[in-house]
Amino acid sequence: MVVKETFRLHPPVPILPPREAMREFKVGEFDILPKTRILVNVWAIGRDPNGWEKPNEFYPERFEGSRIDFRGLDFNLLPFGAGRRICPGLDTGATNVEFTLANMLYWFHWELPNDMKREDISMEEEVGLACQRRTPLWLVPISNSSQVE
């Protein structure tokens, strides 16, 4: 749930690589002609209030009991694209994120540095080819020595 919510709010790339329409079709009230270049803004889709309740809040529980997945089958969550042009590294990337997160949470307790409080953390992003935090997050890992034996 945490990984899905993270991919929803912070997709690996904010806008998918361009696609070209092969035939005429409609998107809402817009007519799309053949050969039109189409850009899909997955960042905006993940924050669309028509698709998500409280779209700007980090709330992993929204996926509890939900069949929504980030593998391109649900158009509300497309961090890796969909169809034949889906990111070929999806499985490797998702597995690495889950494995790394699980190990970091298992082996360490995390604290903020220098008496910093949770309210002081800025989640503002800089948007470019990929999204990144405007201010780097610094955490202090404290070994869970009870796990080591």
XYZ file of C-alpha atoms in Angstrom:
149
model
C 0.000 0.000 0.000
C 2.822 2.423 0.859
C 4.618 1.742 -2.428
C 1.410 2.217 -4.450
C 0.666 5.494 -2.681
C 4.232 6.684 -3.209
C 4.045 5.869 -6.933
C 0.673 7.671 -7.101
C 1.989 10.896 -5.564
C 5.555 10.700 -6.882
C 5.679 8.810 -10.194
C 9.169 8.011 -11.551
C 8.549 10.442 -14.444
C 5.781 13.075 -14.347
C 4.939 12.828 -18.059
C 5.153 9.603 -20.059
C 7.104 9.565 -23.337
C 5.029 10.851 -26.281
C 2.614 8.563 -28.085
C 1.168 9.022 -31.571
C -2.513 8.478 -32.331
C -3.005 5.808 -34.994
C -6.656 6.652 -35.687
C -9.213 9.334 -34.878
C -10.883 9.185 -31.452
C -12.337 11.408 -28.738
C -11.056 12.168 -25.256
C -13.867 13.884 -23.419
C -14.862 16.766 -25.684
C -11.615 16.741 -27.688
C -11.224 15.177 -31.139
C -7.838 13.492 -31.526
C -6.736 13.116 -35.135
C -4.376 10.459 -36.544
C -0.669 11.292 -36.137
C -1.401 13.592 -33.152
C 1.345 13.414 -30.515
C -0.105 12.666 -27.092
C 1.544 13.299 -23.731
C 0.124 11.583 -20.635
C 0.622 13.538 -17.408
C 0.724 10.748 -14.808
C 1.584 13.262 -12.079
C -1.753 15.038 -12.665
C -3.665 11.746 -12.967
C -2.350 10.679 -9.554
C -3.625 13.937 -8.030
C -6.945 14.184 -9.858
C -9.803 14.831 -7.385
C -12.195 13.044 -9.778
C -10.237 9.824 -9.299
C -8.943 10.163 -5.748
C -10.415 11.290 -2.449
C -8.051 13.811 -0.801
C -5.653 13.507 -3.765
C -2.789 15.549 -2.283
C -2.612 13.609 0.983
C -0.301 10.651 1.563
C -2.844 8.039 2.623
C -1.704 4.465 1.825
C -4.825 2.985 3.432
C -6.807 4.113 0.362
C -5.480 0.933 -1.320
C -6.608 -1.398 1.477
C -8.977 -3.950 -0.052
C -8.555 -2.294 -3.455
C -7.626 -4.101 -6.662
C -5.955 -0.977 -8.099
C -2.421 -1.773 -9.219
C 0.370 0.217 -10.873
C 0.878 -2.271 -13.714
C -1.166 -0.312 -16.266
C -4.544 -1.997 -15.768
C -6.168 0.936 -13.955
C -6.003 4.337 -15.628
C -6.088 6.191 -12.291
C -2.600 4.888 -11.481
C -0.096 4.795 -14.371
C 3.386 5.525 -12.988
C 4.968 3.115 -15.496
C 2.593 3.607 -18.422
C 0.311 0.935 -19.869
C -0.128 -1.455 -22.762
C 2.618 -2.452 -25.177
C 4.699 0.603 -24.263
C 4.686 0.009 -20.498
C 8.083 0.475 -18.844
C 10.086 -2.739 -19.365
C 11.805 -2.232 -16.000
C 8.541 -2.153 -14.023
C 8.989 -5.518 -12.291
C 12.661 -4.942 -11.505
C 12.050 -1.401 -10.263
C 9.030 -2.252 -8.124
C 10.766 -5.301 -6.620
C 13.869 -3.254 -5.790
C 11.798 -0.516 -4.139
C 9.827 -3.006 -2.023
C 12.903 -5.059 -1.076
C 14.999 -2.004 -0.170
C 12.189 -0.403 1.840
C 11.486 -3.644 3.730
C 15.163 -4.072 4.634
C 15.611 -0.464 5.704
C 12.539 -0.665 7.942
C 13.571 -4.039 9.379
C 17.199 -3.209 10.178
C 16.936 0.438 11.248
C 14.989 2.843 13.385
C 14.887 6.276 11.747
C 15.158 9.686 13.394
C 15.214 13.256 12.142
C 18.531 15.096 12.669
C 19.241 18.048 14.961
C 15.946 18.085 16.884
C 14.043 18.566 13.631
C 10.288 17.952 13.871
C 8.028 16.166 11.386
C 6.237 19.446 10.656
C 9.552 20.907 9.414
C 9.792 18.416 6.537
C 9.049 19.967 3.150
C 7.459 17.690 0.568
C 7.701 20.273 -2.244
C 8.926 18.875 -5.544
C 10.944 20.147 -8.454
C 9.512 18.909 -11.704
C 11.792 18.120 -14.605
C 12.508 14.963 -16.546
C 11.928 13.210 -13.217
C 10.336 14.513 -10.021
C 12.584 15.107 -7.066
C 12.262 16.789 -3.707
C 13.138 20.480 -3.639
C 14.817 20.024 -0.241
C 16.679 16.738 0.371
C 15.374 14.619 3.234
C 17.984 13.796 5.840
C 17.363 10.933 8.262
C 19.598 9.337 10.856
C 19.587 5.520 10.781
C 19.788 3.889 14.203
C 20.671 0.207 14.066
C 18.100 -2.199 15.442
C 20.763 -4.143 17.322
C 18.111 -6.520 18.640
C 17.780 -7.827 15.045
C 21.509 -8.644 14.799
C 22.563 -11.995 16.210
